[in-house]
Coordinates of C-alpha atoms in Angstrom, one line a residue:
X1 CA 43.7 67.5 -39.8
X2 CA 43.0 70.0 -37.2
X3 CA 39.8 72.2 -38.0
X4 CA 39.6 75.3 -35.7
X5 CA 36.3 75.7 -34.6
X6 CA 35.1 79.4 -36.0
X7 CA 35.6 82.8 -34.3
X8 CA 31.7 82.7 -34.0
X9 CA 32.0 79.7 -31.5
X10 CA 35.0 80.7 -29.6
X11 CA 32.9 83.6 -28.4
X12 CA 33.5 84.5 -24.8
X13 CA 31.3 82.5 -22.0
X14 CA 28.6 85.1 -21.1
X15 CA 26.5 84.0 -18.0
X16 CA 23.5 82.6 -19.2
X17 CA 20.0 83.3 -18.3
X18 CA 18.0 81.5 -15.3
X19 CA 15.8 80.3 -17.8
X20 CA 18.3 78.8 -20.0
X21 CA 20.4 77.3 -16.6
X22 CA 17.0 76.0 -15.4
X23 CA 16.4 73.9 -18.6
X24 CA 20.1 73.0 -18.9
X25 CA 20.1 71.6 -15.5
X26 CA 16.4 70.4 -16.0
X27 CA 18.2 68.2 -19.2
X28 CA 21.1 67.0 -16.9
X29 CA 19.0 65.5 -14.4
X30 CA 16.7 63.6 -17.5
X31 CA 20.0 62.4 -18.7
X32 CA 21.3 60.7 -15.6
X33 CA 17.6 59.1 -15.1
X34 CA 18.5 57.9 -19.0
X35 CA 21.9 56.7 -17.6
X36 CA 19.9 54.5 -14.4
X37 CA 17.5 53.2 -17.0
X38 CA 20.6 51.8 -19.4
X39 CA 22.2 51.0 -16.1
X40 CA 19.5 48.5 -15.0
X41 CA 18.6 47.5 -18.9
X42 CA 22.8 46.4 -18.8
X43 CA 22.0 44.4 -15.9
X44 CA 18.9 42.5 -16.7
X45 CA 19.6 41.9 -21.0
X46 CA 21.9 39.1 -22.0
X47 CA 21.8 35.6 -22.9
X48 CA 19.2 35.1 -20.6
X49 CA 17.2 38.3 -19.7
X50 CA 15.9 39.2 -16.2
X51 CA 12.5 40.8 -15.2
X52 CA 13.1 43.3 -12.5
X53 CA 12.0 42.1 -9.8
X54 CA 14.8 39.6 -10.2
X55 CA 17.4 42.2 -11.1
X56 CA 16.3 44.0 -7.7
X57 CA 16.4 41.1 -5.5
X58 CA 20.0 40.3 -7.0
X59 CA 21.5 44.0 -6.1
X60 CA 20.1 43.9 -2.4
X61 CA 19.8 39.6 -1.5
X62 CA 22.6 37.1 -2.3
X63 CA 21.0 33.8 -1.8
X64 CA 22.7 32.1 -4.4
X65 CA 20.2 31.6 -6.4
X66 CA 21.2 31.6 -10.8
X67 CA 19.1 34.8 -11.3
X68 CA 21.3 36.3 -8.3
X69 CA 24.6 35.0 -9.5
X70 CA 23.8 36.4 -13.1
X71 CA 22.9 39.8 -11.8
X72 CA 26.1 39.8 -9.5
X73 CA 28.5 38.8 -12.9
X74 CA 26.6 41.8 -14.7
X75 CA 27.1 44.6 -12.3
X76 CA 31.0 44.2 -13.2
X77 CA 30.2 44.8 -16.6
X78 CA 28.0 47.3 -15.9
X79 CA 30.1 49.8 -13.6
X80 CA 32.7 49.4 -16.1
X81 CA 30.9 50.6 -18.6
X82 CA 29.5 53.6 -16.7
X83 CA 33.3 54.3 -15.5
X84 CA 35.1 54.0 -19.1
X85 CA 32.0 55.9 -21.0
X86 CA 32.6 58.9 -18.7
X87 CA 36.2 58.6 -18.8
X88 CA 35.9 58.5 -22.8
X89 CA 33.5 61.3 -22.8
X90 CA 35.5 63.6 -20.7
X91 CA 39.1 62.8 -22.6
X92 CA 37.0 63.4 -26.1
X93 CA 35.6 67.1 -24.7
X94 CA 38.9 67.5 -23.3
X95 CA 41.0 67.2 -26.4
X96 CA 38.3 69.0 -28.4
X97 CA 38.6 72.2 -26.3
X98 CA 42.9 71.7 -26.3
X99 CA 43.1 71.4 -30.1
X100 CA 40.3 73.4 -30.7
X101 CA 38.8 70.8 -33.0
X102 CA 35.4 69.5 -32.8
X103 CA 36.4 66.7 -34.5
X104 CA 38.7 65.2 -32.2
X105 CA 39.1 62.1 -29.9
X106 CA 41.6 60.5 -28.0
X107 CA 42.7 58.8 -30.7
X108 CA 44.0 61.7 -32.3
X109 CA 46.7 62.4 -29.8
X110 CA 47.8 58.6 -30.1
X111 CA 46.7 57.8 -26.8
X112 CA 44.9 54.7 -27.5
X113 CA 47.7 53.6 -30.5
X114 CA 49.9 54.0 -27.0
X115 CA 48.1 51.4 -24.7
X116 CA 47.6 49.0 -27.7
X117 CA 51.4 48.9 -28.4
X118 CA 52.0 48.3 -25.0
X119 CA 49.3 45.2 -25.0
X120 CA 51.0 43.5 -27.6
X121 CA 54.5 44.0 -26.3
X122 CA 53.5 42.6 -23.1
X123 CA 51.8 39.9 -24.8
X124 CA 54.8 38.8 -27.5
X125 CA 57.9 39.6 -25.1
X126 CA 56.9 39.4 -21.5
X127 CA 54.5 36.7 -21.7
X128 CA 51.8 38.5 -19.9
X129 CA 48.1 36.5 -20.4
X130 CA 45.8 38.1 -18.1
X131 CA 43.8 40.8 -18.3
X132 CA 45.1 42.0 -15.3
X133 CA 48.4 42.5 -16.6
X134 CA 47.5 43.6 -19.4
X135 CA 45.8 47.0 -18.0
X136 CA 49.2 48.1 -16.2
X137 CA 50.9 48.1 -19.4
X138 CA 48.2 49.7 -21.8
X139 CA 48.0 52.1 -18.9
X140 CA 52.0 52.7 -19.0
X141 CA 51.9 52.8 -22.5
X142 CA 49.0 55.6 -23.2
X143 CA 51.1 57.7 -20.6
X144 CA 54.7 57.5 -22.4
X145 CA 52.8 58.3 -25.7
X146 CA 50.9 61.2 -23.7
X147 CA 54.0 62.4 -22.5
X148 CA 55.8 62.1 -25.8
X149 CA 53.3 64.0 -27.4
X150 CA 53.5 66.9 -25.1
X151 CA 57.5 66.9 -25.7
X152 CA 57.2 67.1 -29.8
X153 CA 54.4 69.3 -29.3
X154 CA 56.6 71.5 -27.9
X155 CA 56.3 71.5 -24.1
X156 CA 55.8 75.2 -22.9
X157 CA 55.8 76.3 -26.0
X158 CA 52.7 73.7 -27.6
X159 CA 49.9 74.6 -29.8
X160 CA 47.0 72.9 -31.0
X161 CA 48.6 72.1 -34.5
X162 CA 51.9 70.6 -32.8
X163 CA 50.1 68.6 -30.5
X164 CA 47.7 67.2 -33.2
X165 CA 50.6 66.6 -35.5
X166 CA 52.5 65.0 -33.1
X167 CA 50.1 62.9 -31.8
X168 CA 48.9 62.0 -35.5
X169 CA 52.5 60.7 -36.6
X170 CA 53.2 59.1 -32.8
X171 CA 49.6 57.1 -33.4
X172 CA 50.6 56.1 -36.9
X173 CA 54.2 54.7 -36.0
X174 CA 52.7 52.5 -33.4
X175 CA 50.0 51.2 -35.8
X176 CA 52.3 50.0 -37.8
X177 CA 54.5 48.7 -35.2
X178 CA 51.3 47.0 -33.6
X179 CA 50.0 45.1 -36.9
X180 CA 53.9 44.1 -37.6
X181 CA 54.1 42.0 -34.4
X182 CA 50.6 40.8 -34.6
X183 CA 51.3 39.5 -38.4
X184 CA 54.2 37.9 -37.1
X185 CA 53.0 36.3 -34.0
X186 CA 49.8 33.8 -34.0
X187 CA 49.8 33.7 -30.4
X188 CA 49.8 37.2 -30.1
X189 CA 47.3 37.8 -32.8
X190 CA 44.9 35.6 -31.8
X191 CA 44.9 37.5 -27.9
X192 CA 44.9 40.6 -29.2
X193 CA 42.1 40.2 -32.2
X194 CA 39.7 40.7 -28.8
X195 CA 41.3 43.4 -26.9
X196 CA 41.5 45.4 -29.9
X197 CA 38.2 45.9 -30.8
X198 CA 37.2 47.0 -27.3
X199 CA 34.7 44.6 -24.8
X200 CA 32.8 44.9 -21.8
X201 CA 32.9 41.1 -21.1
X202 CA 36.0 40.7 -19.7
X203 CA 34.9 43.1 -16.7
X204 CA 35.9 41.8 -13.0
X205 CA 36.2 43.6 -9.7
X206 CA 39.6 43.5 -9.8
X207 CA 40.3 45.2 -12.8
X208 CA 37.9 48.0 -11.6
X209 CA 40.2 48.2 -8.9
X210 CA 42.8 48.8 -10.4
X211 CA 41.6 51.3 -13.1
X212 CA 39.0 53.6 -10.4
X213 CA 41.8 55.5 -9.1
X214 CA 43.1 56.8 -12.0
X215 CA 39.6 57.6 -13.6
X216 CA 38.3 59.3 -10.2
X217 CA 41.7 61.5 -10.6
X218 CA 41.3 62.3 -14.3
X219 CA 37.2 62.9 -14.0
X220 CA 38.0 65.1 -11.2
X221 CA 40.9 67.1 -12.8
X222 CA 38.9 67.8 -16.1
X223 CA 35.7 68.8 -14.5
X224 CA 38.6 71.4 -12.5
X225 CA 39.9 72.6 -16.1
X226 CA 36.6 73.8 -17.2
X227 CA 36.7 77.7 -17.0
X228 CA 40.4 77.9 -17.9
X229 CA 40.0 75.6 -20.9
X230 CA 36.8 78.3 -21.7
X231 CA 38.9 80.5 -21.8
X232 CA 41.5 79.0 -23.7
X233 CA 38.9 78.6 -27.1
X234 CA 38.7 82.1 -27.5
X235 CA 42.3 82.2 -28.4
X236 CA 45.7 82.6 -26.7
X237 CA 45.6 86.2 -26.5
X238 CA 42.0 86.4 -24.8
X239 CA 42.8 84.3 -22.5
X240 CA 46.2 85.6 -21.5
X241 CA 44.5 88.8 -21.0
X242 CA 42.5 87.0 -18.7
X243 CA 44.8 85.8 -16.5
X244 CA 44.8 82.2 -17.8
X245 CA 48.2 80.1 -17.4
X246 CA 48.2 78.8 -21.2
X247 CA 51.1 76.1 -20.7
X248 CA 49.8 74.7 -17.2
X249 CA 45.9 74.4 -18.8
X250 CA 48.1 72.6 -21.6
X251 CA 49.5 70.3 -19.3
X252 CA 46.5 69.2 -16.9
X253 CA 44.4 69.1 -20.1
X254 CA 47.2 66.7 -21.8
X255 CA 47.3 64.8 -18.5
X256 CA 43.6 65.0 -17.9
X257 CA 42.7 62.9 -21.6
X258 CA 45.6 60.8 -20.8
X259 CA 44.5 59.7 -17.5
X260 CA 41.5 58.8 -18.4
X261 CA 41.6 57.7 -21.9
X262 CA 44.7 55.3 -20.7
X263 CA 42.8 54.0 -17.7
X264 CA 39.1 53.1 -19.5
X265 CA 41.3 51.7 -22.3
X266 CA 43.6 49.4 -19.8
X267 CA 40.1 48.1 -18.8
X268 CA 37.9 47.7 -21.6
X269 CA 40.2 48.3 -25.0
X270 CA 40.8 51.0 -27.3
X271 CA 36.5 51.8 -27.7
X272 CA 36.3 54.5 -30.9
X273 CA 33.8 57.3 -31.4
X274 CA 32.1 57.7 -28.1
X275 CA 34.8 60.3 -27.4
X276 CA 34.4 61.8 -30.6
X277 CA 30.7 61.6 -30.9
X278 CA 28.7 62.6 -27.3
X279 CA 30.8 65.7 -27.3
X280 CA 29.7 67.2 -30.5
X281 CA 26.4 66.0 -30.0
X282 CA 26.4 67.5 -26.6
X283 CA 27.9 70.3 -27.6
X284 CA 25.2 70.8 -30.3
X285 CA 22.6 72.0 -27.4
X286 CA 24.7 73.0 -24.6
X287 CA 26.9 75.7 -26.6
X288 CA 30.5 75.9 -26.1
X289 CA 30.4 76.4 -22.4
X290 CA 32.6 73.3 -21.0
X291 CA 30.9 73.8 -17.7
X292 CA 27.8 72.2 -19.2
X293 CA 29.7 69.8 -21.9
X294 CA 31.3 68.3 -19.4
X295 CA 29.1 67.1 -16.9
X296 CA 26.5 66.6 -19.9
X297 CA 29.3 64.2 -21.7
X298 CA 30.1 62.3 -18.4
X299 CA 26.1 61.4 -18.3
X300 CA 25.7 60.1 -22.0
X301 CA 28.9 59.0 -23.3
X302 CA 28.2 55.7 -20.6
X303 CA 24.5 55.6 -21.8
X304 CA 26.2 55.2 -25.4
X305 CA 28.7 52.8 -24.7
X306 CA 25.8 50.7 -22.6
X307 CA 23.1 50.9 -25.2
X308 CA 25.8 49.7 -27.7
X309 CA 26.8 46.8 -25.3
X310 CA 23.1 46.3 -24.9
X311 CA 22.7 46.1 -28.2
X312 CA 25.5 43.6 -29.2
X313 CA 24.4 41.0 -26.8
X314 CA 20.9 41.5 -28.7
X315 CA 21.8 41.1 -32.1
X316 CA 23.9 37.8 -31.9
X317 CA 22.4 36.2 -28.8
X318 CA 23.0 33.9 -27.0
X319 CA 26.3 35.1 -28.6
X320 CA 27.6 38.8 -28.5
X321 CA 29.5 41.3 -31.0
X322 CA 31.4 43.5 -28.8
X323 CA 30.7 46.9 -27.9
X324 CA 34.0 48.4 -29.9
X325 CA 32.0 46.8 -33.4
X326 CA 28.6 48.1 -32.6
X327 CA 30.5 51.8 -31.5
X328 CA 32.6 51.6 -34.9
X329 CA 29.0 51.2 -37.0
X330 CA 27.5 53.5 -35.0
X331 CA 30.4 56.5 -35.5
X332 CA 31.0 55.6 -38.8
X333 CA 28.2 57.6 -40.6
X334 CA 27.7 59.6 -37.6
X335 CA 31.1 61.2 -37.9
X336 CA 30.9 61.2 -41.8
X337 CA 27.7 63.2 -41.3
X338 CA 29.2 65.5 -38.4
X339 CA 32.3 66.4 -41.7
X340 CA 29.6 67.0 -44.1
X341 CA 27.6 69.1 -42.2
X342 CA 30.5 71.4 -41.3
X343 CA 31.5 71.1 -44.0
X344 CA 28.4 72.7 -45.8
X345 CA 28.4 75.3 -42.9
X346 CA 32.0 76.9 -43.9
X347 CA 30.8 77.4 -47.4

């Protein structure tokens, strides 16, 4: 259900003080010395956890040694994570500022209900079994769905509520196509029951490859669509009078979550919540200004989806749960919490 966010909040973007700038910037740089801690915690926690002077001997020497070799196998996993968290962060702020609903993710425009109906049609009827191949067709799929959305939205003429209903009924069609197949097909159950939940561990360098255009491209785009999509939350009318183009911001913004959201899910698998949750966290301290929630979201949204990974290799070791489980338990409550509480704020 799409909840506009209220006039209060859509208030126009005033400058803001030095002193407020300096702290905000001062709370940036905190979080991206956060982001290198979870970084180098990612690297050095797992089945068999590293001190650091072993973890910095295996990013700058290569002498074959196991400690070496382990620290090598966890950087994949590692820059994946830092790559699909921002790319989940940005698509969530994204698609909060196009609906104009704080409760938003990519989820709600069907993106990820896209690449995961994609997955298992590549799976049952093409035969595809590697992750490589599978990342082309989530990717393919998340941009038909993207693009399908923007058509019943209405094209030139979309609004928050079309898109969101569009999105809503494309997302629950696929669903139901998706568990249909995978009810009917062991073979593609049992390779999708993995995927599904969203990992980390099946990062490689070749899949990063493959995904780190698209995700430079989308990060760059949305940080681009700030100040037009600033203006765009104090309503059509404001921002027409201020010269902004409301169906091109539409469009790049559409195209911006779908880029990204597509790519990071190709990679890693349809992760929930940390697009819904760093945003309105972020939000919570930054104000409405997407010049801040941005950057601030492409910082924290990796150091949640690390901590969580981090977490699920703790909790189960030497197994792991995967990071989609530990992100679902996690944004569970949280988001319950987040409806409450605006809840009690509109009465």
């Amino acid at each position: 259900m799409l909840v506009e966010s209220p006039p209060e909040q859509r208030a126009e973007t005033a400058p803001a003080p030095p002193k407020r700038r300096l702290v905000r910037a001062l709370g940036l740089l905190l979080a991206v010395v956060l982001l290198a801690f979870v970084a180098m915690a990612s690297i050095g926690v797992g089945a068999k956890s590293l001190a650091p002077d072993l973890i910095w001997h295996g990013l700058f020497h290569d002498s074959g040694t196991y400690a070496d070799i382990v620290v090598r196998d966890r950087i994949s996993r590692t820059v994946l994570g830092l790559l699909a968290g921002a790319a989940f962060g940005l698509s969530g702020s994204v698609l909060q500022a196009l609906t104009r609903n704080p409760l938003a993710d990519p989820g709600l425009l069907g993106i990820n209900a896209g690449a995961s109906a994609a997955v298992v049609t590549a799976i049952t009827f093409f035969g595809v079994t590697s992750l490589s191949g599978y990342v082309w067709f989530a990717f393919a799929g998340a941009a038909a769905v993207g693009a399908l959305v923007w058509f019943l939205g209405g094209s030139r003429g979309a609004t928050p509520v079309r898109l969101a209903l569009a999105g809503t009924a494309i997302g629950a069609a696929l669903y139901g196509y998706l568990q249909a197949v995978m009810i009917t097909d062991d073979e593609a159950l049992s390779r999708m029951r993995f995927w599904t939940v969203g990992s980390l561990d099946s990062a490689n360098d070749r899949t990063i490859v493959q995904v780190l255009p698209f995700l430079v491209a989308g990060m760059v785009l949305s940080l681009a669509l700030a100040r037009p999509l600033n203006a765009m939350e104090m309503g059509d009318d404001t921002a027409r009078a201020l010269g902004a183009h409301l169906n091109r911001t539409r469009a790049l913004a559409m195209l911006a979550a779908t880029v990204l959201c597509g790519a990071a899910t190709a990679a890693c698998g349809p992760i929930m919540f940390v697009g819904l949750m760093v945003p309105h966290v972020v939000r919570s301290f930054t104000g409405p200004d997407l010049r801040w929630i941005l950057p601030y979201a492409a910082v924290l949204s990796p150091v949640l989806l690390l901590g969580a990974d981090i977490v699920g290799r703790l909790v189960a070791r030497p197994a792991e749960i995967q990071v989609g489980i530990i992100t679902a338990l996690i944004g569970g409550p949280v988001f319950i919490f987040l409806v409450r509480r605006r809840r009690t704020a509109q009465l």
